[in-house]
Amino acid sequence: MIPPPTNIGSKARRSEARARGKLRGIGIANPIEIAGGPVASPNPEFARVEISPAGKIRIHVGSMDSGQGHGTAFRQIIADRLGLDTEDMEIVTGDTHEVPRGTGTFGSRTLAAAGGAIWAAADTIIERLKEHATARLEAHRSEIVFEHGIYRVDGRNRAVSFAQIMAEQAGPVSAETFVSNEGATFPNGCHICEVEVDPETGHVELVAYSVVDDVGHMVNPLLVKGQITGGVAQGLGQALMENASMIRIPASFSRRLSWTTPCRGPLICRVSRSSAIRSRPDRTRSA
């Protein structure tokens, strides 16, 4: 994110900082955490996908979005699977009249759990319309394969899009699921941080921060970058700027009340700039 100078090593950078009256340190962390668990039996999630003949899609999902960008990723999943326009999609969450159940958003589970449920609902619709594609293509059902929004006859140059088959339906088609994934995922990475501390004032400056994260298959790399950058910022805030101190109060008041009050510490963190985060995709899809 914030690359260190490349012309000198860490020991030389430490010596150079000491010559300026600063103390320079480097820290390395290798995090790994389960996501979408428990390991043996991941919690299920609800999804219902409704598609009209005109190609309008409503995606009902039991996992709530509180700023993570779920709606963007869910639209991309349907667009990739069915070949439909994201502009024609509506996400429905938080309405118990329309979303009868849901496990929720926690533990970095939503894309795998809810995304997997959405994918399964889309697959149900694909299978349901395969008979229509079979008739349209004049082929046996076993010959039909479906990829990226297209029904085609295996080994022959005959195909029809999902949107075309959907347009021939008399009314909306829908499917709902409440399913679990086969297993959890284990995103992991390496974070390297360098700081300089002014021993006279306690002022802390973040001078270099590098991240490599293995998050598996990335549906939306920009959202991944935002999640990782936000996590780094939150961690820095907790490490450098959070403090709670007990304030002693006069004895005349202590019999009636006592309290703790938050107090800002002497440390100040300045992030100078941010560059792209490198993520190493896994070879397998993690939903």
PDB file of C-alpha atoms in Angstrom:
ATOM      1  CA  MET A   1       0.000   0.000   0.000  1.00  0.00           C
ATOM      2  CA  ILE A   2       2.714   2.438   1.050  1.00  0.00           C
ATOM      3  CA  PRO A   3       5.956   0.983  -0.326  1.00  0.00           C
ATOM      4  CA  PRO A   4       9.259   1.422   1.541  1.00  0.00           C
ATOM      5  CA  PRO A   5      12.278   2.919  -0.241  1.00  0.00           C
ATOM      6  CA  THR A   6      13.811   0.299  -2.537  1.00  0.00           C
ATOM      7  CA  ASN A   7      17.351   1.656  -2.647  1.00  0.00           C
ATOM      8  CA  ILE A   8      18.332   0.711   0.932  1.00  0.00           C
ATOM      9  CA  GLY A   9      17.573  -2.184   3.283  1.00  0.00           C
ATOM     10  CA  SER A  10      15.647  -2.058   6.553  1.00  0.00           C
ATOM     11  CA  LYS A  11      18.817  -1.840   8.710  1.00  0.00           C
ATOM     12  CA  ALA A  12      20.064   1.105   6.690  1.00  0.00           C
ATOM     13  CA  ARG A  13      16.663   2.796   6.935  1.00  0.00           C
ATOM     14  CA  ARG A  14      16.764   2.331  10.710  1.00  0.00           C
ATOM     15  CA  SER A  15      20.224   3.925  10.892  1.00  0.00           C
ATOM     16  CA  GLU A  16      19.138   6.824   8.707  1.00  0.00           C
ATOM     17  CA  ALA A  17      16.097   7.421  10.938  1.00  0.00           C
ATOM     18  CA  ARG A  18      18.276   7.331  14.066  1.00  0.00           C
ATOM     19  CA  ALA A  19      20.486  10.034  12.533  1.00  0.00           C
ATOM     20  CA  ARG A  20      17.374  12.198  12.321  1.00  0.00           C
ATOM     21  CA  GLY A  21      16.497  11.513  15.941  1.00  0.00           C
ATOM     22  CA  LYS A  22      13.738   8.982  15.128  1.00  0.00           C
ATOM     23  CA  LEU A  23      13.260   5.373  16.116  1.00  0.00           C
ATOM     24  CA  ARG A  24      12.251   3.160  13.200  1.00  0.00           C
ATOM     25  CA  GLY A  25      10.646  -0.262  13.633  1.00  0.00           C
ATOM     26  CA  ILE A  26       9.282  -2.981  11.377  1.00  0.00           C
ATOM     27  CA  GLY A  27       6.534  -5.493  12.140  1.00  0.00           C
ATOM     28  CA  ILE A  28       5.322  -8.554  10.238  1.00  0.00           C
ATOM     29  CA  ALA A  29       1.994 -10.342  10.731  1.00  0.00           C
ATOM     30  CA  ASN A  30       0.715 -13.431   8.915  1.00  0.00           C
ATOM     31  CA  PRO A  31      -3.056 -13.600   9.557  1.00  0.00           C
ATOM     32  CA  ILE A  32      -5.308 -16.532   8.700  1.00  0.00           C
ATOM     33  CA  GLU A  33      -8.961 -16.723   9.682  1.00  0.00           C
ATOM     34  CA  ILE A  34     -11.898 -18.967   8.961  1.00  0.00           C
ATOM     35  CA  ALA A  35     -14.728 -17.418   6.925  1.00  0.00           C
ATOM     36  CA  GLY A  36     -18.153 -18.878   6.312  1.00  0.00           C
ATOM     37  CA  GLY A  37     -17.904 -21.577   8.965  1.00  0.00           C
ATOM     38  CA  PRO A  38     -18.206 -23.682  11.014  1.00  0.00           C
ATOM     39  CA  VAL A  39     -15.679 -25.912   9.290  1.00  0.00           C
ATOM     40  CA  ALA A  40     -17.630 -29.163   9.117  1.00  0.00           C
ATOM     41  CA  SER A  41     -21.088 -27.673   8.640  1.00  0.00           C
ATOM     42  CA  PRO A  42     -21.252 -24.038   7.431  1.00  0.00           C
ATOM     43  CA  ASN A  43     -24.347 -22.070   8.374  1.00  0.00           C
ATOM     44  CA  PRO A  44     -26.941 -21.918   5.562  1.00  0.00           C
ATOM     45  CA  GLU A  45     -28.271 -18.799   3.876  1.00  0.00           C
ATOM     46  CA  PHE A  46     -31.510 -17.911   2.076  1.00  0.00           C
ATOM     47  CA  ALA A  47     -31.897 -16.585  -1.447  1.00  0.00           C
ATOM     48  CA  ARG A  48     -34.767 -16.257  -3.906  1.00  0.00           C
ATOM     49  CA  VAL A  49     -34.306 -15.143  -7.506  1.00  0.00           C
ATOM     50  CA  GLU A  50     -37.297 -13.919  -9.541  1.00  0.00           C
ATOM     51  CA  ILE A  51     -36.979 -13.140 -13.262  1.00  0.00           C
ATOM     52  CA  SER A  52     -39.646 -11.633 -15.501  1.00  0.00           C
ATOM     53  CA  PRO A  53     -39.961 -12.331 -19.248  1.00  0.00           C
ATOM     54  CA  ALA A  54     -38.710  -8.772 -19.820  1.00  0.00           C
ATOM     55  CA  GLY A  55     -35.468  -9.638 -18.009  1.00  0.00           C
ATOM     56  CA  LYS A  56     -36.147  -7.797 -14.743  1.00  0.00           C
ATOM     57  CA  ILE A  57     -34.600  -9.592 -11.764  1.00  0.00           C
ATOM     58  CA  ARG A  58     -35.373  -9.414  -8.048  1.00  0.00           C
ATOM     59  CA  ILE A  59     -32.791 -11.012  -5.764  1.00  0.00           C
ATOM     60  CA  HIS A  60     -34.062 -11.698  -2.239  1.00  0.00           C
ATOM     61  CA  VAL A  61     -31.337 -12.543   0.244  1.00  0.00           C
ATOM     62  CA  GLY A  62     -31.225 -13.133   4.005  1.00  0.00           C
ATOM     63  CA  SER A  63     -27.863 -11.417   4.518  1.00  0.00           C
ATOM     64  CA  MET A  64     -27.935  -7.676   5.239  1.00  0.00           C
ATOM     65  CA  ASP A  65     -25.591  -5.084   3.741  1.00  0.00           C
ATOM     66  CA  SER A  66     -24.152  -2.455   6.085  1.00  0.00           C
ATOM     67  CA  GLY A  67     -21.760  -0.851   3.626  1.00  0.00           C
ATOM     68  CA  GLN A  68     -19.735  -3.823   2.369  1.00  0.00           C
ATOM     69  CA  GLY A  69     -21.065  -3.626  -1.197  1.00  0.00           C
ATOM     70  CA  HIS A  70     -23.046  -6.883  -1.144  1.00  0.00           C
ATOM     71  CA  GLY A  71     -25.521  -5.628  -3.743  1.00  0.00           C
ATOM     72  CA  THR A  72     -22.764  -4.995  -6.267  1.00  0.00           C
ATOM     73  CA  ALA A  73     -21.277  -8.475  -5.843  1.00  0.00           C
ATOM     74  CA  PHE A  74     -24.686 -10.205  -5.910  1.00  0.00           C
ATOM     75  CA  ARG A  75     -25.572  -8.474  -9.184  1.00  0.00           C
ATOM     76  CA  GLN A  76     -22.244  -9.564 -10.671  1.00  0.00           C
ATOM     77  CA  ILE A  77     -22.888 -13.186  -9.687  1.00  0.00           C
ATOM     78  CA  ILE A  78     -26.238 -13.237 -11.487  1.00  0.00           C
ATOM     79  CA  ALA A  79     -24.855 -11.336 -14.473  1.00  0.00           C
ATOM     80  CA  ASP A  80     -21.985 -13.811 -14.802  1.00  0.00           C
ATOM     81  CA  ARG A  81     -24.212 -16.862 -14.450  1.00  0.00           C
ATOM     82  CA  LEU A  82     -27.249 -15.809 -16.498  1.00  0.00           C
ATOM     83  CA  GLY A  83     -25.818 -13.182 -18.836  1.00  0.00           C
ATOM     84  CA  LEU A  84     -28.315 -10.518 -17.739  1.00  0.00           C
ATOM     85  CA  ASP A  85     -27.825  -6.776 -17.261  1.00  0.00           C
ATOM     86  CA  THR A  86     -26.999  -5.619 -13.732  1.00  0.00           C
ATOM     87  CA  GLU A  87     -29.058  -2.461 -14.335  1.00  0.00           C
ATOM     88  CA  ASP A  88     -32.208  -4.617 -14.409  1.00  0.00           C
ATOM     89  CA  MET A  89     -31.580  -6.161 -10.978  1.00  0.00           C
ATOM     90  CA  GLU A  90     -33.113  -5.235  -7.616  1.00  0.00           C
ATOM     91  CA  ILE A  91     -31.776  -6.475  -4.272  1.00  0.00           C
ATOM     92  CA  VAL A  92     -34.350  -7.123  -1.515  1.00  0.00           C
ATOM     93  CA  THR A  93     -33.135  -7.535   2.092  1.00  0.00           C
ATOM     94  CA  GLY A  94     -34.431  -6.778   5.566  1.00  0.00           C
ATOM     95  CA  ASP A  95     -38.136  -7.183   4.671  1.00  0.00           C
ATOM     96  CA  THR A  96     -39.504 -10.199   6.543  1.00  0.00           C
ATOM     97  CA  HIS A  97     -42.620 -10.169   4.352  1.00  0.00           C
ATOM     98  CA  GLU A  98     -40.479 -10.913   1.297  1.00  0.00           C
ATOM     99  CA  VAL A  99     -37.446 -12.560   2.918  1.00  0.00           C
ATOM    100  CA  PRO A 100     -38.869 -15.185   5.297  1.00  0.00           C
ATOM    101  CA  ARG A 101     -35.547 -16.378   6.737  1.00  0.00           C
ATOM    102  CA  GLY A 102     -31.864 -15.605   6.826  1.00  0.00           C
ATOM    103  CA  THR A 103     -28.767 -16.342   8.856  1.00  0.00           C
ATOM    104  CA  GLY A 104     -27.191 -12.900   8.507  1.00  0.00           C
ATOM    105  CA  THR A 105     -23.943 -11.044   7.983  1.00  0.00           C
ATOM    106  CA  PHE A 106     -21.023 -11.886  10.264  1.00  0.00           C
ATOM    107  CA  GLY A 107     -17.628 -13.535  10.228  1.00  0.00           C
ATOM    108  CA  SER A 108     -16.783 -12.638   6.613  1.00  0.00           C
ATOM    109  CA  ARG A 109     -19.335 -15.212   5.419  1.00  0.00           C
ATOM    110  CA  THR A 110     -21.685 -13.295   3.134  1.00  0.00           C
ATOM    111  CA  LEU A 111     -20.171 -13.655  -0.318  1.00  0.00           C
ATOM    112  CA  ALA A 112     -19.580 -17.382   0.144  1.00  0.00           C
ATOM    113  CA  ALA A 113     -22.862 -18.099   1.963  1.00  0.00           C
ATOM    114  CA  ALA A 114     -25.356 -15.714   0.340  1.00  0.00           C
ATOM    115  CA  GLY A 115     -23.517 -15.704  -2.971  1.00  0.00           C
ATOM    116  CA  GLY A 116     -23.618 -19.495  -2.968  1.00  0.00           C
ATOM    117  CA  ALA A 117     -27.355 -19.474  -2.242  1.00  0.00           C
ATOM    118  CA  ILE A 118     -27.969 -17.018  -5.090  1.00  0.00           C
ATOM    119  CA  TRP A 119     -25.902 -19.182  -7.443  1.00  0.00           C
ATOM    120  CA  ALA A 120     -27.907 -22.276  -6.414  1.00  0.00           C
ATOM    121  CA  ALA A 121     -31.226 -20.490  -7.032  1.00  0.00           C
ATOM    122  CA  ALA A 122     -30.006 -19.401 -10.475  1.00  0.00           C
ATOM    123  CA  ASP A 123     -28.975 -22.992 -11.244  1.00  0.00           C
ATOM    124  CA  THR A 124     -32.481 -24.185 -10.355  1.00  0.00           C
ATOM    125  CA  ILE A 125     -33.976 -21.760 -12.877  1.00  0.00           C
ATOM    126  CA  ILE A 126     -31.426 -22.792 -15.503  1.00  0.00           C
ATOM    127  CA  GLU A 127     -32.443 -26.433 -15.117  1.00  0.00           C
ATOM    128  CA  ARG A 128     -36.140 -25.544 -15.173  1.00  0.00           C
ATOM    129  CA  LEU A 129     -35.794 -23.746 -18.519  1.00  0.00           C
ATOM    130  CA  LYS A 130     -33.553 -26.371 -20.092  1.00  0.00           C
ATOM    131  CA  GLU A 131     -36.596 -28.159 -21.566  1.00  0.00           C
ATOM    132  CA  HIS A 132     -37.521 -24.958 -23.426  1.00  0.00           C
ATOM    133  CA  ALA A 133     -33.964 -24.661 -24.718  1.00  0.00           C
ATOM    134  CA  THR A 134     -34.039 -28.306 -25.796  1.00  0.00           C
ATOM    135  CA  ALA A 135     -37.143 -27.703 -27.902  1.00  0.00           C
ATOM    136  CA  ARG A 136     -35.768 -24.457 -29.324  1.00  0.00           C
ATOM    137  CA  LEU A 137     -32.475 -26.076 -30.330  1.00  0.00           C
ATOM    138  CA  GLU A 138     -34.041 -29.365 -31.452  1.00  0.00           C
ATOM    139  CA  ALA A 139     -31.654 -31.395 -29.374  1.00  0.00           C
ATOM    140  CA  HIS A 140     -31.747 -33.992 -26.618  1.00  0.00           C
ATOM    141  CA  ARG A 141     -31.639 -32.645 -23.048  1.00  0.00           C
ATOM    142  CA  SER A 142     -28.392 -34.486 -22.364  1.00  0.00           C
ATOM    143  CA  GLU A 143     -26.733 -32.561 -25.212  1.00  0.00           C
ATOM    144  CA  ILE A 144     -27.505 -29.136 -23.737  1.00  0.00           C
ATOM    145  CA  VAL A 145     -24.797 -27.334 -21.781  1.00  0.00           C
ATOM    146  CA  PHE A 146     -25.093 -23.915 -20.154  1.00  0.00           C
ATOM    147  CA  GLU A 147     -22.283 -21.385 -19.742  1.00  0.00           C
ATOM    148  CA  HIS A 148     -22.298 -17.614 -19.118  1.00  0.00           C
ATOM    149  CA  GLY A 149     -25.929 -17.093 -20.039  1.00  0.00           C
ATOM    150  CA  ILE A 150     -25.989 -19.353 -23.111  1.00  0.00           C
ATOM    151  CA  TYR A 151     -27.660 -22.705 -23.753  1.00  0.00           C
ATOM    152  CA  ARG A 152     -25.800 -24.528 -26.499  1.00  0.00           C
ATOM    153  CA  VAL A 153     -25.686 -27.953 -28.065  1.00  0.00           C
ATOM    154  CA  ASP A 154     -22.455 -29.627 -27.067  1.00  0.00           C
ATOM    155  CA  GLY A 155     -20.153 -30.096 -30.048  1.00  0.00           C
ATOM    156  CA  ARG A 156     -22.399 -28.169 -32.450  1.00  0.00           C
ATOM    157  CA  ASN A 157     -22.716 -24.538 -33.457  1.00  0.00           C
ATOM    158  CA  ARG A 158     -26.259 -24.109 -32.148  1.00  0.00           C
ATOM    159  CA  ALA A 159     -27.069 -21.867 -29.193  1.00  0.00           C
ATOM    160  CA  VAL A 160     -29.724 -19.662 -27.626  1.00  0.00           C
ATOM    161  CA  SER A 161     -29.343 -17.171 -24.785  1.00  0.00           C
ATOM    162  CA  PHE A 162     -31.013 -17.432 -21.391  1.00  0.00           C
ATOM    163  CA  ALA A 163     -32.616 -14.026 -22.050  1.00  0.00           C
ATOM    164  CA  GLN A 164     -34.200 -15.319 -25.270  1.00  0.00           C
ATOM    165  CA  ILE A 165     -35.651 -18.377 -23.540  1.00  0.00           C
ATOM    166  CA  MET A 166     -36.862 -16.224 -20.647  1.00  0.00           C
ATOM    167  CA  ALA A 167     -38.594 -13.803 -23.041  1.00  0.00           C
ATOM    168  CA  GLU A 168     -40.750 -16.672 -24.344  1.00  0.00           C
ATOM    169  CA  GLN A 169     -42.161 -17.509 -20.895  1.00  0.00           C
ATOM    170  CA  ALA A 170     -45.775 -16.695 -20.039  1.00  0.00           C
ATOM    171  CA  GLY A 171     -44.848 -15.159 -16.676  1.00  0.00           C
ATOM    172  CA  PRO A 172     -42.080 -14.711 -14.122  1.00  0.00           C
ATOM    173  CA  VAL A 173     -39.887 -17.641 -13.123  1.00  0.00           C
ATOM    174  CA  SER A 174     -38.489 -17.939  -9.612  1.00  0.00           C
ATOM    175  CA  ALA A 175     -36.557 -20.284  -7.356  1.00  0.00           C
ATOM    176  CA  GLU A 176     -35.513 -20.111  -3.724  1.00  0.00           C
ATOM    177  CA  THR A 177     -32.891 -21.916  -1.666  1.00  0.00           C
ATOM    178  CA  PHE A 178     -31.727 -22.201   1.929  1.00  0.00           C
ATOM    179  CA  VAL A 179     -28.440 -23.992   1.522  1.00  0.00           C
ATOM    180  CA  SER A 180     -24.986 -24.406   3.023  1.00  0.00           C
ATOM    181  CA  ASN A 181     -21.663 -24.533   1.244  1.00  0.00           C
ATOM    182  CA  GLU A 182     -19.590 -27.698   1.332  1.00  0.00           C
ATOM    183  CA  GLY A 183     -16.981 -26.108   3.568  1.00  0.00           C
ATOM    184  CA  ALA A 184     -15.523 -22.921   5.007  1.00  0.00           C
ATOM    185  CA  THR A 185     -12.814 -20.780   3.420  1.00  0.00           C
ATOM    186  CA  PHE A 186      -9.562 -19.607   5.001  1.00  0.00           C
ATOM    187  CA  PRO A 187      -8.414 -16.202   3.674  1.00  0.00           C
ATOM    188  CA  ASN A 188      -4.851 -15.427   4.696  1.00  0.00           C
ATOM    189  CA  GLY A 189      -2.094 -12.979   4.004  1.00  0.00           C
ATOM    190  CA  CYS A 190       1.026 -11.139   5.064  1.00  0.00           C
ATOM    191  CA  HIS A 191       1.142  -7.555   6.380  1.00  0.00           C
ATOM    192  CA  ILE A 192       4.434  -5.669   6.834  1.00  0.00           C
ATOM    193  CA  CYS A 193       4.434  -2.310   8.611  1.00  0.00           C
ATOM    194  CA  GLU A 194       7.212   0.224   9.201  1.00  0.00           C
ATOM    195  CA  VAL A 195       6.825   3.191  11.545  1.00  0.00           C
ATOM    196  CA  GLU A 196       8.987   6.007  12.851  1.00  0.00           C
ATOM    197  CA  VAL A 197       8.586   7.240  16.422  1.00  0.00           C
ATOM    198  CA  ASP A 198       9.746  10.570  17.783  1.00  0.00           C
ATOM    199  CA  PRO A 199      11.076   9.611  21.244  1.00  0.00           C
ATOM    200  CA  GLU A 200      10.652  13.187  22.495  1.00  0.00           C
ATOM    201  CA  THR A 201       6.931  13.557  21.666  1.00  0.00           C
ATOM    202  CA  GLY A 202       5.657  10.027  21.050  1.00  0.00           C
ATOM    203  CA  HIS A 203       4.519  11.047  17.575  1.00  0.00           C
ATOM    204  CA  VAL A 204       4.137   7.982  15.325  1.00  0.00           C
ATOM    205  CA  GLU A 205       4.379   8.173  11.546  1.00  0.00           C
ATOM    206  CA  LEU A 206       3.411   5.258   9.334  1.00  0.00           C
ATOM    207  CA  VAL A 207       6.122   5.314   6.675  1.00  0.00           C
ATOM    208  CA  ALA A 208       5.530   1.995   4.861  1.00  0.00           C
ATOM    209  CA  TYR A 209       2.793  -0.641   4.763  1.00  0.00           C
ATOM    210  CA  SER A 210       2.669  -3.621   2.406  1.00  0.00           C
ATOM    211  CA  VAL A 211      -0.115  -6.211   2.082  1.00  0.00           C
ATOM    212  CA  VAL A 212      -0.438  -9.451   0.151  1.00  0.00           C
ATOM    213  CA  ASP A 213      -3.741 -11.258   0.765  1.00  0.00           C
ATOM    214  CA  ASP A 214      -4.954 -14.586  -0.611  1.00  0.00           C
ATOM    215  CA  VAL A 215      -8.730 -14.195  -0.725  1.00  0.00           C
ATOM    216  CA  GLY A 216      -9.558 -16.857  -3.294  1.00  0.00           C
ATOM    217  CA  HIS A 217     -11.709 -15.971  -6.302  1.00  0.00           C
ATOM    218  CA  MET A 218     -12.408 -12.221  -6.368  1.00  0.00           C
ATOM    219  CA  VAL A 219     -15.867 -11.311  -7.674  1.00  0.00           C
ATOM    220  CA  ASN A 220     -15.093  -7.598  -7.447  1.00  0.00           C
ATOM    221  CA  PRO A 221     -11.409  -6.645  -6.902  1.00  0.00           C
ATOM    222  CA  LEU A 222     -12.296  -3.025  -6.076  1.00  0.00           C
ATOM    223  CA  LEU A 223     -14.515  -4.135  -3.189  1.00  0.00           C
ATOM    224  CA  VAL A 224     -11.736  -6.458  -1.996  1.00  0.00           C
ATOM    225  CA  LYS A 225      -9.299  -3.548  -1.980  1.00  0.00           C
ATOM    226  CA  GLY A 226     -11.764  -1.440  -0.004  1.00  0.00           C
ATOM    227  CA  GLN A 227     -12.306  -4.185   2.570  1.00  0.00           C
ATOM    228  CA  ILE A 228      -8.583  -4.740   3.079  1.00  0.00           C
ATOM    229  CA  THR A 229      -7.752  -1.028   3.182  1.00  0.00           C
ATOM    230  CA  GLY A 230     -10.556  -0.425   5.675  1.00  0.00           C
ATOM    231  CA  GLY A 231      -9.295  -3.255   7.854  1.00  0.00           C
ATOM    232  CA  VAL A 232      -5.794  -1.777   7.875  1.00  0.00           C
ATOM    233  CA  ALA A 233      -7.144   1.667   8.797  1.00  0.00           C
ATOM    234  CA  GLN A 234      -9.267   0.204  11.598  1.00  0.00           C
ATOM    235  CA  GLY A 235      -6.305  -1.768  12.948  1.00  0.00           C
ATOM    236  CA  LEU A 236      -4.059   1.286  12.927  1.00  0.00           C
ATOM    237  CA  GLY A 237      -6.727   3.280  14.753  1.00  0.00           C
ATOM    238  CA  GLN A 238      -7.100   0.634  17.418  1.00  0.00           C
ATOM    239  CA  ALA A 239      -3.346   0.213  17.861  1.00  0.00           C
ATOM    240  CA  LEU A 240      -2.415   3.897  17.978  1.00  0.00           C
ATOM    241  CA  MET A 241      -5.422   6.012  18.892  1.00  0.00           C
ATOM    242  CA  GLU A 242      -7.655   4.116  21.337  1.00  0.00           C
ATOM    243  CA  ASN A 243      -7.257   4.433  25.085  1.00  0.00           C
ATOM    244  CA  ALA A 244      -9.417   4.281  28.196  1.00  0.00           C
ATOM    245  CA  SER A 245      -8.323   5.788  31.494  1.00  0.00           C
ATOM    246  CA  MET A 246      -9.900   5.714  34.940  1.00  0.00           C
ATOM    247  CA  ILE A 247     -10.320   9.191  36.358  1.00  0.00           C
ATOM    248  CA  ARG A 248     -10.123   9.430  40.135  1.00  0.00           C
ATOM    249  CA  ILE A 249     -12.866  11.599  41.570  1.00  0.00           C
ATOM    250  CA  PRO A 250     -13.140  13.330  44.952  1.00  0.00           C
ATOM    251  CA  ALA A 251     -14.166  11.157  47.867  1.00  0.00           C
ATOM    252  CA  SER A 252     -17.333  13.224  48.334  1.00  0.00           C
ATOM    253  CA  PHE A 253     -18.563  11.977  44.944  1.00  0.00           C
ATOM    254  CA  SER A 254     -17.157   8.458  44.999  1.00  0.00           C
ATOM    255  CA  ARG A 255     -19.916   7.166  47.250  1.00  0.00           C
ATOM    256  CA  ARG A 256     -22.517   8.212  44.692  1.00  0.00           C
ATOM    257  CA  LEU A 257     -20.920   7.495  41.331  1.00  0.00           C
ATOM    258  CA  SER A 258     -17.833   6.428  39.515  1.00  0.00           C
ATOM    259  CA  TRP A 259     -17.068   6.153  35.860  1.00  0.00           C
ATOM    260  CA  THR A 260     -14.500   5.533  33.201  1.00  0.00           C
ATOM    261  CA  THR A 261     -13.990   7.997  30.430  1.00  0.00           C
ATOM    262  CA  PRO A 262     -12.233   7.595  27.106  1.00  0.00           C
ATOM    263  CA  CYS A 263      -9.062   9.591  26.737  1.00  0.00           C
ATOM    264  CA  ARG A 264      -6.987  10.230  23.633  1.00  0.00           C
ATOM    265  CA  GLY A 265      -3.463   8.956  23.910  1.00  0.00           C
ATOM    266  CA  PRO A 266      -0.378  10.918  22.845  1.00  0.00           C
ATOM    267  CA  LEU A 267       0.140   8.908  19.669  1.00  0.00           C
ATOM    268  CA  ILE A 268      -0.730  10.394  16.297  1.00  0.00           C
ATOM    269  CA  CYS A 269      -0.841   8.346  13.113  1.00  0.00           C
ATOM    270  CA  ARG A 270      -0.422   9.908   9.694  1.00  0.00           C
ATOM    271  CA  VAL A 271      -0.968   7.873   6.530  1.00  0.00           C
ATOM    272  CA  SER A 272       0.794   9.656   3.709  1.00  0.00           C
ATOM    273  CA  ARG A 273      -0.603   7.876   0.663  1.00  0.00           C
ATOM    274  CA  SER A 274      -2.097   4.622  -0.580  1.00  0.00           C
ATOM    275  CA  SER A 275      -1.385   2.535  -3.639  1.00  0.00           C
ATOM    276  CA  ALA A 276      -2.882  -0.627  -5.077  1.00  0.00           C
ATOM    277  CA  ILE A 277      -3.253  -3.706  -2.924  1.00  0.00           C
ATOM    278  CA  ARG A 278      -2.032  -6.903  -4.517  1.00  0.00           C
ATOM    279  CA  SER A 279      -4.243  -9.931  -4.010  1.00  0.00           C
ATOM    280  CA  ARG A 280      -3.194 -13.399  -5.106  1.00  0.00           C
ATOM    281  CA  PRO A 281      -6.307 -15.255  -6.347  1.00  0.00           C
ATOM    282  CA  ASP A 282      -6.750 -18.868  -5.443  1.00  0.00           C
ATOM    283  CA  ARG A 283      -7.072 -21.489  -8.127  1.00  0.00           C
ATOM    284  CA  THR A 284     -10.521 -22.499  -6.946  1.00  0.00           C
ATOM    285  CA  ARG A 285     -13.732 -20.530  -6.755  1.00  0.00           C
ATOM    286  CA  SER A 286     -14.691 -19.560  -3.235  1.00  0.00           C
ATOM    287  CA  ALA A 287     -18.139 -18.258  -4.294  1.00  0.00           C
TER     288      ALA A 287
END
